[in-house]
Amino acid sequence: MPILKTTDSERLQEVLDDIADRIAGMSERGKVAQYIPELATVDLNQFGIAIAPIDGPLISAGDAGTLFSIQSISKVFSLTLALQQVGASLWQRVGREPSGDPFNSIVQLEHERGIPRNPFINPGAIIVADVLLEDRSSDEAVNDLLALCRELSDDNSIEVDASVAESEMRTGSRNRALAHFMQAEGNLNAPVEDVLSLYFRQCSIAMSCEQLALAGRFLAAAGQNPATGATVLSAQRARRVTALMMMCGSYDASGEFAFRVGLPAKSGVGGGILCIVPGIASVVAWSPGLDQKGNSHLASIAFQELVRATGWSIFGPST
Ligand code: GLN
């Protein structure tokens, strides 16, 4: 099967419409995240998908313009900012290996002396947030993250959803435990509540599939924002962030996602999944119902169907 080109926008639109139609008819939709009360109220019957090719206009279907909580997908953008700020020294405080444990697991941290396995599980992202606070307040860091997302999506309307942030702040005992433990081990410098104030707000940024697909596009384009030509990360760093997405972006289901889809991905408990198709496009699918590992059930199915129809798996087409 030939690999579908993004210039064939008519065919791509048909592929997306077909996926959205089939997903609309599926009765097993997963479960919305219950542990963040504000996310538990989101309507399960939503699905959107958007492709941002590196060399052409957006293509989308379903609820691709609806805002949702980006949650852990924010970890890609906070990592990007931290790498811009401190470069490779970041890796003294957080590893680069898949954890094989749930995203909020505490168990590994004790064995590994407060150094989280990777920046895409909660303790790793909490360390990245702490790094961002080295030279700014948590309000400034939230603004810098929003500025990055707005610049990349070319959309100044992107904001933190204050009610989701407040909901996480109120119920975030597990993340507090992770942060306190890392502080006890000497791997967290700023006060725990400052770090969590940034972490909870970054997770509560609300974006649509279309905005998020544009925001991820620099990773498909060797670190450059194709809209402006600006370098967001060096080509080498962009490749490394993408490698981490492949190995760690879906937590303890990263192997399963690579097996089924074969694209670097970052998922969040708001039900979004951002996938990078290197040299071709950035793609976001969203549906709020999650599977047992905390990844969107229907967005995962949508990506399986997308790679089958386009041949975009980095491991080659299926037939
Ligand atoms: N804000 C969520 C948490 O800290 C993010 C988790 C996720 O999306 N996997 O638990």
Short mmCIF file of C-alpha atoms and ligand atoms in Angstrom, two decimals:
data_model
loop_
_atom_site.label_atom_id
_atom_site.label_comp_id
_atom_site.label_asym_id
_atom_site.label_seq_id
_atom_site.Cartn_x
_atom_site.Cartn_y
_atom_site.Cartn_z
CA MET A 1 0.00 0.00 0.00
CA PRO A 2 1.47 3.42 -0.92
CA ILE A 3 1.90 5.96 1.88
CA LEU A 4 -0.85 8.57 1.69
CA LYS A 5 0.52 12.06 0.96
CA THR A 6 -0.77 15.06 2.87
CA THR A 7 -1.18 16.85 -0.46
CA ASP A 8 -4.02 14.41 -1.16
CA SER A 9 -6.25 16.39 1.18
CA GLU A 10 -9.47 15.11 -0.38
CA ARG A 11 -8.60 11.49 0.37
CA LEU A 12 -7.39 12.41 3.88
CA GLN A 13 -10.67 14.20 4.56
CA GLU A 14 -12.54 11.05 3.47
CA VAL A 15 -10.38 8.93 5.78
CA LEU A 16 -11.12 11.21 8.75
CA ASP A 17 -14.86 11.44 8.00
CA ASP A 18 -15.01 7.68 7.76
CA ILE A 19 -13.19 7.23 11.10
CA ALA A 20 -15.48 9.79 12.80
CA ASP A 21 -18.58 8.04 11.39
CA ARG A 22 -17.50 4.64 12.58
CA ILE A 23 -16.49 5.90 16.01
CA ALA A 24 -19.86 7.63 16.43
CA GLY A 25 -21.52 4.21 16.12
CA MET A 26 -19.37 2.49 18.77
CA SER A 27 -21.10 1.67 22.02
CA GLU A 28 -18.04 0.78 24.14
CA ARG A 29 -16.64 4.26 24.89
CA GLY A 30 -14.47 3.76 28.01
CA LYS A 31 -14.92 5.75 31.22
CA VAL A 32 -14.20 9.40 31.97
CA ALA A 33 -11.47 10.03 34.55
CA GLN A 34 -13.19 9.89 37.95
CA TYR A 35 -10.36 11.01 40.23
CA ILE A 36 -10.49 14.62 38.98
CA PRO A 37 -14.11 15.59 39.77
CA GLU A 38 -14.31 18.25 37.06
CA LEU A 39 -13.29 15.74 34.35
CA ALA A 40 -15.90 13.25 35.56
CA THR A 41 -18.64 15.58 34.25
CA VAL A 42 -17.47 15.60 30.60
CA ASP A 43 -19.91 14.14 28.02
CA LEU A 44 -18.65 10.72 26.82
CA ASN A 45 -20.30 11.04 23.42
CA GLN A 46 -17.69 13.26 21.85
CA PHE A 47 -14.96 12.49 19.35
CA GLY A 48 -12.69 14.72 17.30
CA ILE A 49 -9.64 14.25 15.09
CA ALA A 50 -7.36 16.79 13.40
CA ILE A 51 -4.31 16.46 11.17
CA ALA A 52 -1.82 19.34 10.92
CA PRO A 53 0.46 18.50 7.97
CA ILE A 54 3.86 20.21 8.08
CA ASP A 55 3.23 21.58 4.59
CA GLY A 56 -0.47 22.26 4.31
CA PRO A 57 -3.73 23.33 5.94
CA LEU A 58 -5.51 21.52 8.80
CA ILE A 59 -7.82 18.63 8.00
CA SER A 60 -10.32 17.58 10.67
CA ALA A 61 -13.55 15.75 11.48
CA GLY A 62 -16.03 15.38 14.36
CA ASP A 63 -15.66 17.60 17.42
CA ALA A 64 -12.18 18.76 16.40
CA GLY A 65 -12.89 22.36 17.44
CA THR A 66 -14.19 21.51 20.93
CA LEU A 67 -11.94 22.44 23.87
CA PHE A 68 -10.84 19.68 26.22
CA SER A 69 -8.39 19.38 29.11
CA ILE A 70 -4.98 18.54 27.64
CA GLN A 71 -3.77 17.04 30.96
CA SER A 72 -0.57 15.02 30.47
CA ILE A 73 -0.13 16.16 26.88
CA SER A 74 1.08 19.42 28.52
CA LYS A 75 4.17 17.41 29.57
CA VAL A 76 5.45 17.66 25.97
CA PHE A 77 5.34 21.47 26.11
CA SER A 78 6.78 21.80 29.61
CA LEU A 79 9.63 19.47 28.60
CA THR A 80 10.21 21.63 25.52
CA LEU A 81 10.46 24.79 27.66
CA ALA A 82 12.75 23.08 30.19
CA LEU A 83 15.08 21.84 27.43
CA GLN A 84 15.18 25.37 26.01
CA GLN A 85 16.09 26.62 29.47
CA VAL A 86 18.59 24.14 30.90
CA GLY A 87 19.43 21.79 28.02
CA ALA A 88 20.95 18.39 28.70
CA SER A 89 21.53 19.04 32.42
CA LEU A 90 17.83 18.20 32.85
CA TRP A 91 18.77 14.52 32.53
CA GLN A 92 20.58 14.58 35.86
CA ARG A 93 17.19 14.92 37.55
CA VAL A 94 14.91 12.76 35.42
CA GLY A 95 15.54 9.58 33.40
CA ARG A 96 14.68 8.45 29.90
CA GLU A 97 13.35 4.95 30.40
CA PRO A 98 9.78 3.69 30.22
CA SER A 99 8.43 3.05 33.71
CA GLY A 100 6.13 0.09 33.10
CA ASP A 101 4.05 1.49 35.97
CA PRO A 102 0.95 3.72 36.06
CA PHE A 103 1.52 7.46 35.51
CA ASN A 104 0.97 8.32 39.17
CA SER A 105 2.85 5.38 40.69
CA ILE A 106 5.00 5.97 43.76
CA VAL A 107 6.63 2.57 44.02
CA GLN A 108 9.64 3.07 41.70
CA LEU A 109 10.60 6.42 43.19
CA GLU A 110 11.74 4.93 46.45
CA HIS A 111 14.01 2.35 44.82
CA GLU A 112 15.43 4.98 42.51
CA ARG A 113 16.09 7.66 45.14
CA GLY A 114 13.63 10.27 43.95
CA ILE A 115 14.79 10.32 40.28
CA PRO A 116 11.70 9.63 38.15
CA ARG A 117 12.06 7.26 35.20
CA ASN A 118 10.99 9.80 32.53
CA PRO A 119 9.43 13.27 32.08
CA PHE A 120 6.06 11.91 30.89
CA ILE A 121 4.94 10.26 34.13
CA ASN A 122 3.64 12.51 36.91
CA PRO A 123 6.79 12.59 39.09
CA GLY A 124 8.93 13.32 36.00
CA ALA A 125 6.68 16.20 34.97
CA ILE A 126 6.74 17.53 38.53
CA ILE A 127 10.56 17.66 38.31
CA VAL A 128 10.30 19.43 34.94
CA ALA A 129 7.92 21.97 36.56
CA ASP A 130 10.48 22.49 39.35
CA VAL A 131 13.19 23.16 36.74
CA LEU A 132 10.94 25.80 35.14
CA LEU A 133 10.67 27.51 38.54
CA GLU A 134 14.44 28.01 38.80
CA ASP A 135 14.21 31.48 37.35
CA ARG A 136 10.53 32.43 37.50
CA SER A 137 7.38 32.25 39.63
CA SER A 138 4.67 29.67 38.96
CA ASP A 139 2.42 32.41 37.49
CA GLU A 140 5.21 33.39 35.09
CA ALA A 141 5.86 29.76 34.15
CA VAL A 142 2.15 29.19 33.40
CA ASN A 143 2.22 32.30 31.22
CA ASP A 144 5.34 31.08 29.41
CA LEU A 145 3.71 27.71 28.72
CA LEU A 146 0.54 29.39 27.48
CA ALA A 147 2.65 31.70 25.31
CA LEU A 148 4.39 28.68 23.75
CA CYS A 149 1.07 26.92 23.03
CA ARG A 150 -0.47 30.13 21.64
CA GLU A 151 2.53 30.85 19.42
CA LEU A 152 2.63 27.30 18.03
CA SER A 153 -1.13 27.12 17.40
CA ASP A 154 -1.28 30.75 16.26
CA ASP A 155 -4.21 31.24 18.62
CA ASN A 156 -4.19 33.72 21.50
CA SER A 157 -7.42 32.43 23.00
CA ILE A 158 -5.77 29.40 24.69
CA GLU A 159 -6.25 29.50 28.49
CA VAL A 160 -6.11 27.41 31.65
CA ASP A 161 -9.53 26.05 32.67
CA ALA A 162 -9.61 27.41 36.23
CA SER A 163 -12.30 25.01 37.44
CA VAL A 164 -10.28 21.95 36.33
CA ALA A 165 -7.14 23.40 37.97
CA GLU A 166 -9.05 24.02 41.19
CA SER A 167 -10.48 20.49 41.07
CA GLU A 168 -6.97 19.01 40.73
CA MET A 169 -5.59 21.25 43.46
CA ARG A 170 -8.32 20.02 45.82
CA THR A 171 -7.90 16.32 45.08
CA GLY A 172 -4.18 16.07 44.26
CA SER A 173 -2.94 14.16 47.33
CA ARG A 174 -1.14 11.58 45.24
CA ASN A 175 0.79 14.20 43.29
CA ARG A 176 1.58 15.96 46.60
CA ALA A 177 2.93 12.69 47.97
CA LEU A 178 5.17 12.28 44.88
CA ALA A 179 6.46 15.84 45.21
CA HIS A 180 7.14 15.57 48.95
CA PHE A 181 8.97 12.31 48.49
CA MET A 182 11.21 13.79 45.79
CA GLN A 183 11.85 16.79 48.02
CA ALA A 184 12.91 14.46 50.84
CA GLU A 185 15.36 12.84 48.41
CA GLY A 186 16.81 16.23 47.47
CA ASN A 187 15.46 16.30 43.90
CA LEU A 188 12.92 19.13 44.29
CA ASN A 189 14.07 22.66 45.04
CA ALA A 190 11.04 24.96 45.03
CA PRO A 191 8.27 24.70 47.67
CA VAL A 192 5.95 21.76 46.87
CA GLU A 193 2.83 23.94 46.62
CA ASP A 194 4.50 26.29 44.11
CA VAL A 195 5.56 23.36 41.92
CA LEU A 196 2.08 21.82 42.09
CA SER A 197 0.40 25.15 41.38
CA LEU A 198 2.30 25.16 38.05
CA TYR A 199 1.81 21.43 37.41
CA PHE A 200 -1.96 21.44 38.02
CA ARG A 201 -2.47 24.55 35.91
CA GLN A 202 -0.42 23.22 32.99
CA CYS A 203 -2.52 20.02 33.02
CA SER A 204 -5.68 22.16 33.00
CA ILE A 205 -4.88 24.04 29.79
CA ALA A 206 -7.89 23.66 27.49
CA MET A 207 -7.27 23.15 23.78
CA SER A 208 -9.07 21.65 20.80
CA CYS A 209 -7.76 18.85 18.55
CA GLU A 210 -7.07 21.49 15.90
CA GLN A 211 -5.08 23.78 18.24
CA LEU A 212 -3.13 20.90 19.73
CA ALA A 213 -2.27 19.35 16.37
CA LEU A 214 -0.79 22.70 15.31
CA ALA A 215 1.07 23.01 18.61
CA GLY A 216 2.73 19.59 18.17
CA ARG A 217 3.72 20.19 14.58
CA PHE A 218 7.29 21.38 15.29
CA LEU A 219 8.09 17.85 16.45
CA ALA A 220 7.17 16.48 13.02
CA ALA A 221 9.25 19.23 11.37
CA ALA A 222 12.72 18.71 12.92
CA GLY A 223 12.06 21.20 15.72
CA GLN A 224 10.95 24.12 13.55
CA ASN A 225 7.55 25.78 13.61
CA PRO A 226 6.55 25.36 9.94
CA ALA A 227 4.29 28.43 10.11
CA THR A 228 7.10 30.85 11.02
CA GLY A 229 10.37 28.98 10.39
CA ALA A 230 11.34 29.66 14.03
CA THR A 231 13.43 27.01 15.78
CA VAL A 232 11.55 25.71 18.82
CA LEU A 233 14.08 22.95 19.57
CA SER A 234 17.16 21.77 17.69
CA ALA A 235 16.50 18.88 15.29
CA GLN A 236 18.36 16.55 17.64
CA ARG A 237 16.30 17.58 20.68
CA ALA A 238 13.04 17.33 18.76
CA ARG A 239 13.99 13.81 17.69
CA ARG A 240 14.75 12.91 21.30
CA VAL A 241 11.45 14.30 22.63
CA THR A 242 9.70 12.25 19.94
CA ALA A 243 11.65 9.13 20.94
CA LEU A 244 10.50 9.62 24.54
CA MET A 245 6.91 9.89 23.32
CA MET A 246 7.28 6.54 21.58
CA MET A 247 8.71 4.79 24.64
CA CYS A 248 6.91 6.57 27.50
CA GLY A 249 4.02 8.69 26.14
CA SER A 250 1.22 6.25 26.96
CA TYR A 251 2.60 5.26 30.41
CA ASP A 252 2.43 1.51 31.04
CA ALA A 253 0.60 1.00 27.73
CA SER A 254 3.38 2.56 25.63
CA GLY A 255 4.43 -0.85 24.32
CA GLU A 256 0.85 -1.71 23.42
CA PHE A 257 0.36 1.61 21.59
CA ALA A 258 3.60 1.09 19.63
CA PHE A 259 2.46 -2.44 18.80
CA ARG A 260 -0.99 -1.38 17.60
CA VAL A 261 -0.26 2.04 16.06
CA GLY A 262 3.48 2.57 15.69
CA LEU A 263 3.57 6.33 16.18
CA PRO A 264 5.21 8.43 18.92
CA ALA A 265 2.31 9.54 21.12
CA LYS A 266 1.47 11.51 24.24
CA SER A 267 -1.84 10.90 25.90
CA GLY A 268 -3.70 12.64 28.71
CA VAL A 269 -6.55 11.69 31.04
CA GLY A 270 -8.73 14.35 29.38
CA GLY A 271 -8.96 11.77 26.55
CA GLY A 272 -6.62 13.42 24.05
CA ILE A 273 -3.76 11.70 22.21
CA LEU A 274 -1.14 13.66 20.25
CA CYS A 275 0.78 11.60 17.69
CA ILE A 276 3.76 12.70 15.62
CA VAL A 277 4.26 11.39 12.10
CA PRO A 278 7.89 12.47 11.54
CA GLY A 279 8.36 14.58 8.43
CA ILE A 280 4.64 14.42 7.63
CA ALA A 281 2.19 15.72 10.23
CA SER A 282 1.06 16.08 13.81
CA VAL A 283 -2.29 14.44 14.59
CA VAL A 284 -4.62 14.71 17.59
CA ALA A 285 -7.59 12.48 18.35
CA TRP A 286 -9.82 13.04 21.37
CA SER A 287 -12.63 11.21 23.09
CA PRO A 288 -13.07 11.53 26.86
CA GLY A 289 -13.66 7.84 27.73
CA LEU A 290 -10.50 6.10 28.98
CA ASP A 291 -9.35 2.49 29.09
CA GLN A 292 -7.93 0.89 32.24
CA LYS A 293 -4.47 2.39 31.71
CA GLY A 294 -5.85 5.93 31.40
CA ASN A 295 -5.56 6.30 27.62
CA SER A 296 -8.56 7.30 25.49
CA HIS A 297 -10.27 4.14 24.30
CA LEU A 298 -11.72 5.58 21.10
CA ALA A 299 -8.81 7.89 20.24
CA SER A 300 -6.54 4.80 20.33
CA ILE A 301 -8.89 2.99 17.95
CA ALA A 302 -8.97 6.06 15.70
CA PHE A 303 -5.17 5.99 15.43
CA GLN A 304 -5.16 2.29 14.57
CA GLU A 305 -7.60 3.03 11.75
CA LEU A 306 -5.65 6.10 10.62
CA VAL A 307 -2.36 4.24 10.24
CA ARG A 308 -4.12 1.39 8.47
CA ALA A 309 -5.60 3.82 5.93
CA THR A 310 -2.54 6.05 5.47
CA GLY A 311 0.47 3.75 5.96
CA TRP A 312 1.87 6.34 8.43
CA SER A 313 3.21 3.99 11.11
CA ILE A 314 6.94 4.72 11.51
CA PHE A 315 7.46 0.96 11.16
CA GLY A 316 5.98 0.96 7.66
CA PRO A 317 2.57 0.36 6.07
CA SER A 318 0.53 -2.72 7.05
CA THR A 319 0.33 -4.37 3.66
N1 GLN B 1 -3.35 16.04 35.97
C1 GLN B 1 -3.28 14.60 35.88
C2 GLN B 1 -2.64 14.03 37.13
O1 GLN B 1 -1.76 14.64 37.62
C3 GLN B 1 -2.53 14.22 34.65
C4 GLN B 1 -2.46 12.72 34.45
C5 GLN B 1 -2.57 12.27 33.03
O2 GLN B 1 -3.08 12.93 32.13
N2 GLN B 1 -2.15 11.06 32.83
O3 GLN B 1 -2.99 13.00 37.63
#
